[in-house]
Amino acid sequence: MSRVAIVTGGTRGIGAAVSIALKDAGYTVAANYGGNEERARKFTEETGIPAYKFDVSNYDACVAGVAKITEELGPVEVLVNNAGITRDGTMHRMDAGNWQAVIDTNLGSCFNMSRSVIEGMRERKFGRIVNIGSINGQAGQYGQVNYAAAKSGIHGFTKALAQEGAAQGITVNAVAPGYIDTDMVAAVPEQVLEKIIARIPVGRLGKAEEIARTVLFLVADEAGFVTGSTLSVNGGQHMY
Ligand code: NDP
């Protein structure tokens, strides 16, 4: 049996590594993306994984996107809420638009997507939801009140939904990556990045594949007793 998995933001960075790991493990994968057509096309060409464009910050778009994937691939049993953005700035410079965009894309998306799949998971008494949080949601970060609030919200969201799903065969967990070598981190200025790496006990950035491996563990059929957890994958940077 090949379970159907949706990975939001699944065509590049951490999401692409998760999509590929799931496919390699035998899942039927749908990779969502937001607007980068070129990367999505290249990803599908290279992996054979179909890409579905819709905006995860928009509830109606998520409902329609999930309906299309269900029609084409089958009922969704695994959801990885990975899509995310940063719009950094200190509070006194942050405009309301950048606050809202980060909340809607990083946290609102978890509601929009989970709401779109939860009824089917409850009916079939099986589901796996993994939400990608962040070390900066656990510890806070200068210049990221919007991002830290959204990611911190993901951890509460995870624990609450885990309680609702527990008796229905649905597990809900979070992964909190530390600094991972993707486009998102490439946007950090080099001198800031050097200081960040100096604070990572393992002495390097993480790899997207290392997050994918964690997700693969959490979505496995055999992981039914792991729910409401946050797995920190950060090279030892913060130990909670
Ligand atoms: P990238 O910037 O490399 O990729 C982001 C992905 O999200 C892209 O596929 C993008 O689509 C998609 N996306 C963004 N906005 C939307 C939207 N509105 N609708 C649908 N898709 C959207 O990010 P990373 O791979 O680095 O990060 C992935 C997740 O991991 C994020 O949630 C991030 O916050 C989190 N994280 C990352 C860390 C890191 O160090 N990199 C550390 C901790 C957490 P498109 O290609 O179309 O733009």
XYZ file of N, CA and C and ligand atoms in Angstrom:
768
model
N 0.852 -1.200 0.000
C 0.000 0.000 0.000
C 0.890 1.253 0.000
N 0.581 2.156 -0.912
C 1.387 3.368 -1.005
C 0.580 4.538 -0.441
N 0.961 5.023 0.703
C 0.214 6.123 1.318
C 0.484 7.423 0.575
N -0.548 8.266 0.473
C -0.408 9.546 -0.223
C 0.045 10.616 0.776
N 1.102 11.331 0.409
C 1.667 12.365 1.286
C 1.708 13.702 0.561
N 1.303 14.759 1.261
C 1.477 16.124 0.733
C 2.589 16.795 1.524
N 3.514 17.417 0.800
C 4.551 18.221 1.444
C 4.365 19.650 0.958
N 4.020 20.567 1.854
C 3.888 21.965 1.417
C 5.290 22.564 1.290
N 5.433 23.444 0.302
C 6.776 23.956 0.019
C 7.720 22.809 -0.282
N 7.208 21.849 -1.058
C 7.933 20.590 -1.233
C 8.821 20.502 -2.444
N 9.061 21.623 -3.113
C 9.840 21.560 -4.356
C 11.261 22.111 -4.233
N 11.573 22.701 -3.084
C 12.970 23.107 -2.877
C 13.290 23.113 -1.385
N 14.561 23.213 -1.056
C 15.000 23.282 0.335
C 14.633 22.035 1.125
N 14.263 22.250 2.376
C 13.930 21.128 3.268
C 12.768 20.326 2.688
N 11.772 21.034 2.164
C 10.588 20.351 1.622
C 10.943 19.401 0.487
N 11.849 19.816 -0.382
C 12.251 18.946 -1.500
C 12.927 17.687 -0.961
N 13.768 17.847 0.043
C 14.438 16.675 0.631
C 13.407 15.743 1.268
N 12.382 16.325 1.888
C 11.326 15.504 2.503
C 10.544 14.775 1.413
N 10.187 15.490 0.349
C 9.434 14.861 -0.753
C 10.209 13.666 -1.317
N 11.492 13.871 -1.547
C 12.322 12.807 -2.145
C 12.454 11.620 -1.174
N 12.666 11.911 0.103
C 12.807 10.830 1.088
C 11.514 10.012 1.171
N 10.386 10.700 1.131
C 9.097 9.990 1.194
C 8.898 9.131 -0.051
N 9.231 9.698 -1.209
C 9.086 8.913 -2.446
C 9.980 7.671 -2.380
N 11.217 7.879 -1.968
C 12.159 6.751 -1.889
C 11.676 5.678 -0.916
N 10.890 6.106 0.083
C 10.377 5.139 1.069
C 9.072 4.501 0.612
N 8.606 4.864 -0.590
C 7.438 4.189 -1.141
C 6.130 4.957 -1.056
N 6.171 6.195 -0.569
C 4.951 7.010 -0.510
C 4.647 7.585 -1.893
N 3.366 7.879 -2.129
C 2.967 8.624 -3.321
C 2.929 10.090 -2.912
N 3.826 10.892 -3.484
C 4.039 12.245 -2.952
C 3.475 13.330 -3.879
N 2.816 14.312 -3.273
C 2.415 15.539 -3.957
C 3.204 16.674 -3.327
N 3.996 17.376 -4.130
C 4.790 18.490 -3.609
C 4.091 19.802 -3.962
N 3.704 20.518 -2.943
C 3.081 21.840 -3.172
C 4.176 22.907 -3.299
N 3.855 23.986 -3.989
C 4.757 25.148 -4.001
C 3.928 26.412 -4.161
N 4.609 27.578 -3.967
C 3.862 28.832 -3.936
C 3.918 29.638 -5.206
N 5.065 29.648 -5.902
C 5.142 30.517 -7.071
C 6.408 30.366 -7.900
N 7.401 29.680 -7.358
C 8.660 29.534 -8.091
C 8.527 28.397 -9.125
N 7.982 28.788 -10.288
C 7.653 27.808 -11.339
C 8.891 27.066 -11.826
N 9.982 27.830 -11.983
C 11.187 27.244 -12.564
C 11.728 26.112 -11.685
N 11.803 26.378 -10.374
C 12.306 25.353 -9.452
C 11.346 24.160 -9.388
N 10.050 24.451 -9.455
C 9.064 23.370 -9.379
C 9.163 22.467 -10.614
N 9.316 23.096 -11.777
C 9.407 22.317 -13.021
C 10.660 21.433 -13.003
N 11.767 22.024 -12.586
C 13.038 21.287 -12.516
C 12.922 20.127 -11.510
N 12.284 20.407 -10.399
C 12.119 19.383 -9.358
C 11.330 18.188 -9.900
N 10.230 18.479 -10.592
C 9.394 17.393 -11.126
C 10.145 16.613 -12.204
N 10.876 17.350 -13.051
C 11.670 16.675 -14.100
C 12.676 15.703 -13.485
N 13.329 16.161 -12.416
C 14.411 15.362 -11.814
C 13.897 14.204 -10.966
N 12.730 14.389 -10.337
C 12.277 13.396 -9.353
C 11.059 12.590 -9.803
N 10.319 13.133 -10.764
C 9.063 12.487 -11.163
C 7.931 12.755 -10.176
N 8.179 13.594 -9.181
C 7.141 13.913 -8.179
C 6.298 15.075 -8.704
N 4.970 14.912 -8.782
C 4.146 16.004 -9.294
C 4.116 17.198 -8.342
N 4.110 18.398 -8.918
C 4.082 19.628 -8.121
C 2.721 20.302 -8.278
N 2.197 20.813 -7.190
C 0.879 21.452 -7.175
C 1.028 22.863 -6.635
N 0.669 23.831 -7.477
C 0.823 25.222 -7.061
C -0.445 25.736 -6.375
N -0.331 26.065 -5.122
C -1.392 26.832 -4.452
C -0.808 27.516 -3.224
N -1.480 28.587 -2.813
C -0.984 29.442 -1.739
C -1.475 28.894 -0.393
N -0.549 28.381 0.413
C -0.963 27.748 1.674
C -1.488 28.749 2.701
N -1.294 30.041 2.440
C -1.837 31.033 3.383
C -3.313 31.326 3.098
N -3.835 30.731 2.033
C -5.220 30.981 1.610
C -6.060 29.714 1.833
N -7.042 29.827 2.704
C -7.830 28.636 3.081
C -8.512 27.987 1.873
N -9.194 28.796 1.071
C -9.932 28.220 -0.072
C -8.982 27.544 -1.058
N -7.805 28.145 -1.239
C -6.814 27.543 -2.150
C -6.359 26.186 -1.615
N -6.222 26.068 -0.304
C -5.796 24.777 0.291
C -6.886 23.728 0.123
N -8.126 24.116 0.361
C -9.235 23.163 0.198
C -9.248 22.648 -1.247
N -9.118 23.578 -2.195
C -9.140 23.182 -3.616
C -7.910 22.341 -3.966
N -6.752 22.718 -3.444
C -5.512 21.986 -3.726
C -5.583 20.557 -3.207
N -6.076 20.399 -1.994
C -6.186 19.057 -1.406
C -7.212 18.229 -2.191
N -8.304 18.865 -2.622
C -9.328 18.141 -3.401
C -8.735 17.632 -4.714
N -7.922 18.473 -5.361
C -7.302 18.080 -6.637
C -6.328 16.899 -6.418
N -5.518 17.004 -5.389
C -4.543 15.940 -5.103
C -5.276 14.636 -4.765
N -6.340 14.750 -3.989
C -7.118 13.550 -3.612
C -7.701 12.888 -4.856
N -8.209 13.722 -5.766
C -8.810 13.189 -6.996
C -7.743 12.491 -7.852
N -6.565 13.112 -7.938
C -5.527 12.573 -8.828
C -4.706 11.439 -8.206
N -4.464 11.515 -6.883
C -3.556 10.535 -6.264
C -4.226 9.629 -5.241
N -5.321 10.093 -4.654
C -6.005 9.296 -3.623
C -6.066 10.063 -2.309
N -6.743 9.479 -1.303
C -6.917 10.172 -0.023
C -5.577 10.459 0.670
N -5.487 11.630 1.253
C -4.218 12.069 1.852
C -4.085 11.498 3.266
N -3.013 10.769 3.499
C -2.806 10.151 4.818
C -1.629 10.746 5.567
N -0.797 11.480 4.846
C 0.378 12.112 5.462
C 0.417 13.565 5.005
N 0.550 14.475 5.968
C 0.660 15.903 5.644
C 1.896 16.459 6.336
N 2.775 17.063 5.543
C 3.943 17.731 6.120
C 3.797 19.227 5.864
N 3.518 19.960 6.927
C 3.361 21.418 6.827
C 4.737 22.059 6.933
N 5.332 22.262 5.771
C 6.723 22.730 5.727
C 6.869 24.150 5.170
N 5.939 24.579 4.322
C 6.108 25.881 3.642
C 6.296 26.988 4.669
N 7.226 27.862 4.392
C 7.450 28.968 5.315
C 8.235 30.082 4.655
N 8.093 31.277 5.226
C 8.830 32.437 4.720
C 9.401 33.222 5.904
N 10.382 34.052 5.627
C 10.839 35.038 6.610
C 10.634 36.430 6.020
N 10.280 37.365 6.874
C 10.228 38.796 6.518
C 10.782 39.525 7.731
N 12.129 39.478 7.872
C 12.749 39.924 9.118
C 12.767 41.445 9.272
N 12.797 41.876 10.498
C 12.928 43.294 10.823
C 12.626 43.468 12.297
N 13.306 44.409 12.930
C 13.005 44.657 14.342
C 11.606 45.250 14.461
N 11.010 45.102 15.611
C 9.623 45.527 15.832
C 9.374 46.970 15.387
N 10.304 47.870 15.740
C 10.042 49.283 15.448
C 10.123 49.598 13.950
N 10.602 48.627 13.158
C 10.650 48.850 11.709
C 9.685 47.927 10.958
N 9.101 46.965 11.644
C 8.275 45.969 10.948
C 6.905 46.542 10.602
N 6.520 46.403 9.327
C 5.172 46.878 9.013
C 4.164 45.747 9.193
N 2.906 46.132 9.299
C 1.846 45.166 9.615
C 1.748 44.085 8.541
N 2.089 44.459 7.294
C 2.013 43.486 6.199
C 2.992 42.337 6.393
N 4.199 42.672 6.847
C 5.203 41.622 7.055
C 4.903 40.766 8.286
N 4.250 41.347 9.260
C 3.764 40.552 10.399
C 2.738 39.535 9.883
N 1.727 40.049 9.177
C 0.605 39.202 8.766
C 1.031 38.122 7.775
N 1.911 38.486 6.837
C 2.331 37.511 5.813
C 3.017 36.310 6.468
N 3.858 36.580 7.456
C 4.590 35.480 8.106
C 3.644 34.639 8.972
N 2.735 35.295 9.675
C 1.765 34.537 10.487
C 0.891 33.676 9.570
N 0.393 34.268 8.492
C -0.529 33.537 7.605
C 0.169 32.384 6.875
N 1.402 32.620 6.423
C 2.101 31.590 5.636
C 2.650 30.479 6.527
N 3.198 30.841 7.673
C 3.878 29.833 8.497
C 2.939 29.135 9.478
N 1.967 29.868 9.999
C 1.073 29.272 11.008
C -0.338 29.053 10.444
N -0.877 30.066 9.776
C -2.208 29.914 9.182
C -2.268 28.715 8.252
N -1.173 28.469 7.552
C -1.104 27.329 6.624
C -1.325 26.001 7.345
N -0.870 25.909 8.578
C -1.039 24.651 9.322
C -2.524 24.398 9.574
N -3.265 25.463 9.883
C -4.725 25.305 10.011
C -5.332 24.977 8.653
N -5.005 25.783 7.646
C -5.642 25.622 6.324
C -5.458 24.213 5.778
N -4.259 23.693 5.907
C -3.978 22.365 5.343
C -4.513 21.243 6.247
N -4.321 21.379 7.537
C -4.789 20.314 8.440
C -6.310 20.218 8.385
N -6.973 21.372 8.340
C -8.442 21.381 8.267
C -8.920 20.682 6.993
N -8.140 20.820 5.929
C -8.527 20.243 4.632
C -8.367 18.724 4.588
N -7.533 18.166 5.471
C -7.310 16.710 5.418
C -7.874 15.964 6.631
N -8.218 16.692 7.697
C -8.476 16.016 8.976
C -9.722 15.132 8.946
N -10.753 15.574 8.232
C -11.987 14.771 8.245
C -11.751 13.405 7.604
N -11.009 13.395 6.487
C -10.694 12.130 5.817
C -9.840 11.231 6.705
N -8.881 11.830 7.406
C -8.028 11.041 8.311
C -8.867 10.440 9.429
N -9.802 11.209 9.950
C -10.665 10.696 11.039
C -11.541 9.551 10.532
N -12.056 9.713 9.328
C -12.912 8.643 8.770
C -12.125 7.352 8.605
N -10.870 7.475 8.134
C -10.061 6.272 7.867
C -9.280 5.808 9.094
N -9.382 6.584 10.183
C -8.695 6.239 11.445
C -7.185 6.097 11.265
N -6.646 6.904 10.375
C -5.187 6.931 10.219
C -4.778 8.303 9.676
N -3.730 8.844 10.247
C -3.176 10.098 9.719
C -1.847 10.406 10.378
N -1.009 11.086 9.622
C 0.276 11.545 10.147
C 0.444 13.006 9.715
N 0.554 13.889 10.698
C 0.794 15.304 10.392
C 2.107 15.709 11.061
N 2.993 16.291 10.275
C 4.252 16.804 10.831
C 4.359 18.284 10.458
N 4.551 19.113 11.460
C 4.676 20.559 11.247
C 6.127 20.978 11.453
N 6.631 21.759 10.517
C 8.029 22.199 10.650
C 8.074 23.517 11.429
N 8.567 23.424 12.638
C 8.739 24.606 13.486
C 10.110 25.206 13.253
N 10.748 25.649 14.327
C 12.082 26.235 14.185
C 12.712 26.438 15.553
N 13.998 26.365 15.573
C 14.743 26.718 16.785
C 14.394 28.152 17.217
N 14.085 29.000 16.239
C 13.781 30.390 16.575
C 12.368 30.564 17.128
N 11.545 29.527 16.984
C 10.255 29.510 17.674
C 10.409 29.036 19.106
N 11.457 28.270 19.362
C 11.714 27.787 20.718
C 12.457 28.842 21.539
N 13.426 29.505 20.898
C 14.334 30.379 21.647
C 14.113 31.868 21.374
N 13.303 32.200 20.336
C 13.192 33.602 19.929
C 14.413 33.996 19.116
N 14.309 35.104 18.399
C 15.462 35.573 17.620
C 15.302 37.065 17.336
N 16.364 37.800 17.524
C 16.384 39.242 17.237
C 15.921 39.480 15.798
N 15.001 40.405 15.632
C 14.555 40.753 14.274
C 13.527 39.791 13.692
N 13.004 38.902 14.529
C 12.065 37.901 13.996
C 10.842 37.721 14.895
N 10.255 38.813 15.366
C 9.076 38.616 16.227
C 7.954 37.907 15.462
N 7.827 38.237 14.170
C 6.768 37.596 13.367
C 7.052 36.101 13.198
N 8.258 35.775 12.791
C 8.638 34.379 12.531
C 8.640 33.571 13.833
N 9.213 34.126 14.894
C 9.273 33.395 16.171
C 7.868 33.157 16.714
N 6.989 34.146 16.555
C 5.602 33.982 17.038
C 4.897 32.885 16.254
N 5.071 32.894 14.936
C 4.407 31.879 14.094
C 4.938 30.488 14.419
N 6.253 30.370 14.537
C 6.848 29.046 14.771
C 6.543 28.557 16.188
N 6.543 29.454 17.142
C 6.170 29.093 18.498
C 4.708 28.632 18.511
N 3.876 29.301 17.746
C 2.469 28.910 17.625
C 2.321 27.497 17.084
N 3.202 27.118 16.194
C 3.161 25.765 15.618
C 3.320 24.714 16.714
N 4.130 25.015 17.704
C 4.351 24.014 18.743
C 3.088 23.819 19.590
N 2.361 24.897 19.885
C 1.089 24.767 20.603
C 0.036 24.087 19.747
N -0.019 24.477 18.482
C -0.943 23.871 17.511
C -0.751 22.354 17.487
N 0.499 21.943 17.460
C 0.844 20.517 17.375
C 0.320 19.752 18.585
N 0.529 20.303 19.749
C 0.118 19.593 20.971
C -1.403 19.518 21.083
N -2.081 20.586 20.686
C -3.547 20.588 20.775
C -4.150 19.605 19.779
N -3.682 19.653 18.533
C -4.247 18.753 17.512
C -3.874 17.297 17.812
N -2.705 17.101 18.415
C -2.301 15.734 18.792
C -3.312 15.139 19.770
N -3.800 15.957 20.687
C -4.786 15.459 21.654
C -6.090 15.088 20.956
N -6.483 15.894 19.963
C -7.725 15.595 19.240
C -7.589 14.330 18.389
N -6.389 14.115 17.857
C -6.206 12.994 16.925
C -5.873 11.674 17.598
N -5.459 11.742 18.860
C -4.867 10.561 19.512
C -5.749 9.312 19.455
N -7.025 9.482 19.678
C -7.905 8.302 19.702
C -8.386 7.923 18.303
N -7.957 8.688 17.308
C -8.431 8.461 15.933
C -7.338 7.890 15.030
N -6.223 7.500 15.603
C -5.122 6.961 14.794
C -4.320 8.043 14.091
N -4.519 9.295 14.515
C -3.820 10.417 13.860
C -2.749 10.953 14.809
N -1.504 10.941 14.367
C -0.448 11.548 15.181
C -0.081 12.911 14.601
N 0.278 13.809 15.499
C 0.659 15.163 15.091
C 1.926 15.540 15.847
N 2.983 15.774 15.114
C 4.270 16.090 15.729
C 4.908 17.283 15.028
N 5.923 17.825 15.660
C 6.666 18.929 15.048
C 8.145 18.587 14.998
N 8.807 19.165 14.021
C 10.266 19.116 13.960
C 10.740 20.558 14.071
N 11.706 20.783 14.933
C 12.251 22.138 15.087
C 13.691 22.144 14.575
N 13.861 22.491 13.298
C 15.231 22.513 12.766
C 16.030 23.676 13.348
N 17.328 23.443 13.467
C 18.246 24.552 13.687
C 18.569 25.156 12.333
N 19.774 25.658 12.161
C 20.119 26.327 10.898
C 20.501 25.289 9.835
N 19.734 25.285 8.751
C 19.882 24.284 7.696
C 20.305 24.988 6.409
N 21.163 24.336 5.672
C 21.741 24.931 4.460
C 20.732 24.936 3.309
N 19.904 25.973 3.254
C 18.913 26.123 2.165
C 18.935 27.572 1.684
N 18.076 27.870 0.706
C 17.966 29.245 0.190
C 17.647 30.239 1.309
N 16.812 29.776 2.283
C 16.397 30.668 3.373
C 17.604 31.153 4.169
N 18.532 30.240 4.447
C 19.713 30.599 5.229
C 20.754 31.301 4.342
N 20.732 31.014 3.047
C 21.643 31.704 2.124
C 21.372 33.212 2.117
N 20.166 33.594 2.537
C 19.816 35.020 2.571
C 20.419 35.735 3.782
N 20.958 34.966 4.742
C 21.561 35.577 5.941
C 22.950 36.104 5.568
N 23.283 37.351 5.949
C 24.611 37.892 5.615
C 25.739 37.013 6.163
N 26.852 36.936 5.397
C 27.916 35.975 5.716
C 28.486 36.150 7.124
N 28.697 37.418 7.520
C 29.305 37.622 8.857
C 28.349 37.199 9.973
N 27.032 37.309 9.729
C 26.045 36.845 10.723
C 26.063 35.321 10.770
N 26.167 34.724 9.574
C 26.169 33.263 9.469
C 27.380 32.654 10.193
N 28.520 33.314 10.060
C 29.726 32.815 10.745
C 29.507 32.764 12.252
N 28.863 33.811 12.776
C 28.585 33.849 14.223
C 27.599 32.755 14.607
N 26.637 32.505 13.726
C 25.636 31.458 14.008
C 26.337 30.094 14.068
N 27.167 29.831 13.069
C 27.832 28.516 13.008
C 28.739 28.321 14.234
N 29.348 29.397 14.687
C 30.215 29.304 15.875
C 29.433 28.852 17.111
N 28.114 29.065 17.098
C 27.292 28.672 18.258
C 26.694 27.263 18.114
N 26.980 26.589 16.993
C 26.430 25.242 16.784
C 27.491 24.219 17.205
N 27.225 23.448 18.276
C 28.242 22.505 18.756
C 28.762 21.556 17.679
N 27.894 21.121 16.756
C 28.343 20.203 15.704
C 29.270 20.927 14.703
N 29.243 22.255 14.701
C 30.224 23.030 13.936
C 29.903 23.230 12.473
N 28.661 23.058 12.095
C 28.274 23.259 10.694
C 26.776 23.490 10.624
N 26.320 23.912 9.442
C 24.880 23.977 9.184
C 24.351 22.553 9.013
N 23.071 22.390 9.274
C 22.450 21.092 9.018
C 22.152 20.923 7.543
N 21.870 19.675 7.156
C 21.493 19.402 5.763
C 19.993 19.135 5.705
N 19.382 19.527 4.595
C 17.940 19.294 4.429
C 17.606 17.817 4.602
N 18.505 16.964 4.151
C 18.273 15.511 4.240
C 18.203 15.052 5.702
N 18.880 15.791 6.582
C 18.848 15.404 7.998
C 17.488 15.716 8.631
N 16.828 16.740 8.111
C 15.453 17.015 8.560
C 14.505 15.983 7.944
N 14.741 15.656 6.685
C 13.882 14.682 5.996
C 13.870 13.344 6.733
N 15.010 12.959 7.223
C 15.118 11.680 7.930
C 14.241 11.682 9.191
N 14.206 12.808 9.861
C 13.382 12.942 11.070
C 11.900 12.857 10.719
N 11.535 13.526 9.626
C 10.133 13.497 9.192
C 9.735 12.062 8.843
N 10.620 11.380 8.154
C 10.352 9.994 7.739
C 10.073 9.112 8.957
N 10.838 9.319 9.998
C 10.616 8.564 11.245
C 9.219 8.853 11.801
N 8.847 10.125 11.827
C 7.575 10.503 12.465
C 6.345 10.058 11.684
N 6.460 9.957 10.369
C 5.272 9.597 9.572
C 5.093 8.083 9.421
N 6.079 7.318 9.862
C 6.009 5.863 9.674
C 4.781 5.275 10.367
N 4.233 4.233 9.789
C 3.122 3.523 10.427
C 3.512 3.085 11.843
N 4.791 2.715 12.007
C 5.283 2.186 13.286
C 5.450 3.274 14.354
N 5.277 4.543 13.975
C 5.504 5.634 14.932
C 4.204 6.083 15.610
N 3.224 5.174 15.682
C 1.907 5.535 16.199
C 1.872 5.957 17.665
N 2.935 5.689 18.407
C 2.942 6.062 19.832
C 3.650 7.398 20.059
N 4.163 7.977 18.969
C 4.843 9.282 19.073
C 3.857 10.350 18.630
N 3.341 11.124 19.559
C 2.437 12.203 19.160
C 2.534 13.367 20.137
N 2.340 14.578 19.614
C 2.448 15.782 20.440
C 3.885 16.148 20.764
N 4.829 15.526 20.047
C 6.250 15.762 20.333
C 6.855 16.803 19.401
N 7.885 17.433 19.886
C 8.721 18.261 19.023
C 10.115 17.676 19.047
N 10.605 17.322 17.864
C 11.971 16.819 17.768
C 12.887 17.957 17.344
N 13.855 18.281 18.156
C 14.808 19.344 17.830
C 15.970 18.740 17.056
N 16.219 19.301 15.876
C 17.309 18.787 15.026
C 18.188 19.985 14.696
N 19.161 20.247 15.573
C 19.844 21.542 15.501
C 21.341 21.489 15.782
N 21.921 20.294 15.676
C 23.367 20.192 15.899
C 23.774 20.495 17.330
N 22.808 20.372 18.248
C 23.111 20.594 19.661
C 23.067 22.051 20.076
N 22.510 22.923 19.197
C 22.568 24.361 19.485
C 21.765 24.739 20.727
N 20.571 24.168 20.838
C 19.788 24.367 22.064
C 19.308 23.014 22.504
N 19.485 22.721 23.742
C 19.091 21.393 24.222
C 17.934 21.548 25.197
N 16.733 21.207 24.685
C 15.546 21.293 25.551
C 15.115 19.910 25.956
P 12.972 27.718 1.387
O 12.869 29.200 1.392
O 14.190 27.078 0.797
O 11.667 27.087 0.700
C 10.408 27.498 1.112
C 9.356 26.687 0.435
O 8.058 27.134 0.894
C 9.353 26.859 -1.076
O 9.043 25.636 -1.691
C 8.217 27.855 -1.313
O 7.591 27.730 -2.580
C 7.257 27.443 -0.233
N 6.297 28.505 0.080
C 6.550 29.723 0.601
N 5.406 30.423 0.701
C 4.416 29.625 0.226
C 3.030 29.785 0.050
N 2.381 30.901 0.406
N 2.315 28.751 -0.500
C 2.932 27.605 -0.847
N 4.259 27.397 -0.706
C 4.988 28.403 -0.190
O 12.788 27.293 2.918
P 13.521 26.155 3.762
O 13.543 24.894 3.009
O 14.747 26.690 4.332
O 12.488 26.036 4.989
C 11.426 25.099 4.997
C 10.730 25.200 6.347
O 11.674 24.963 7.385
C 10.141 26.577 6.606
O 8.930 26.438 7.315
C 11.186 27.229 7.475
O 10.637 28.238 8.283
C 11.661 26.043 8.296
N 12.978 26.211 8.868
C 14.074 26.419 8.082
C 15.314 26.562 8.665
C 16.541 26.762 7.863
O 17.602 26.961 8.487
N 16.519 26.715 6.555
C 15.484 26.523 10.116
C 14.275 26.278 10.847
C 13.076 26.134 10.232
P 8.271 28.423 -3.904
O 9.431 27.527 -4.265
O 7.189 28.389 -4.911
O 8.699 29.786 -3.499
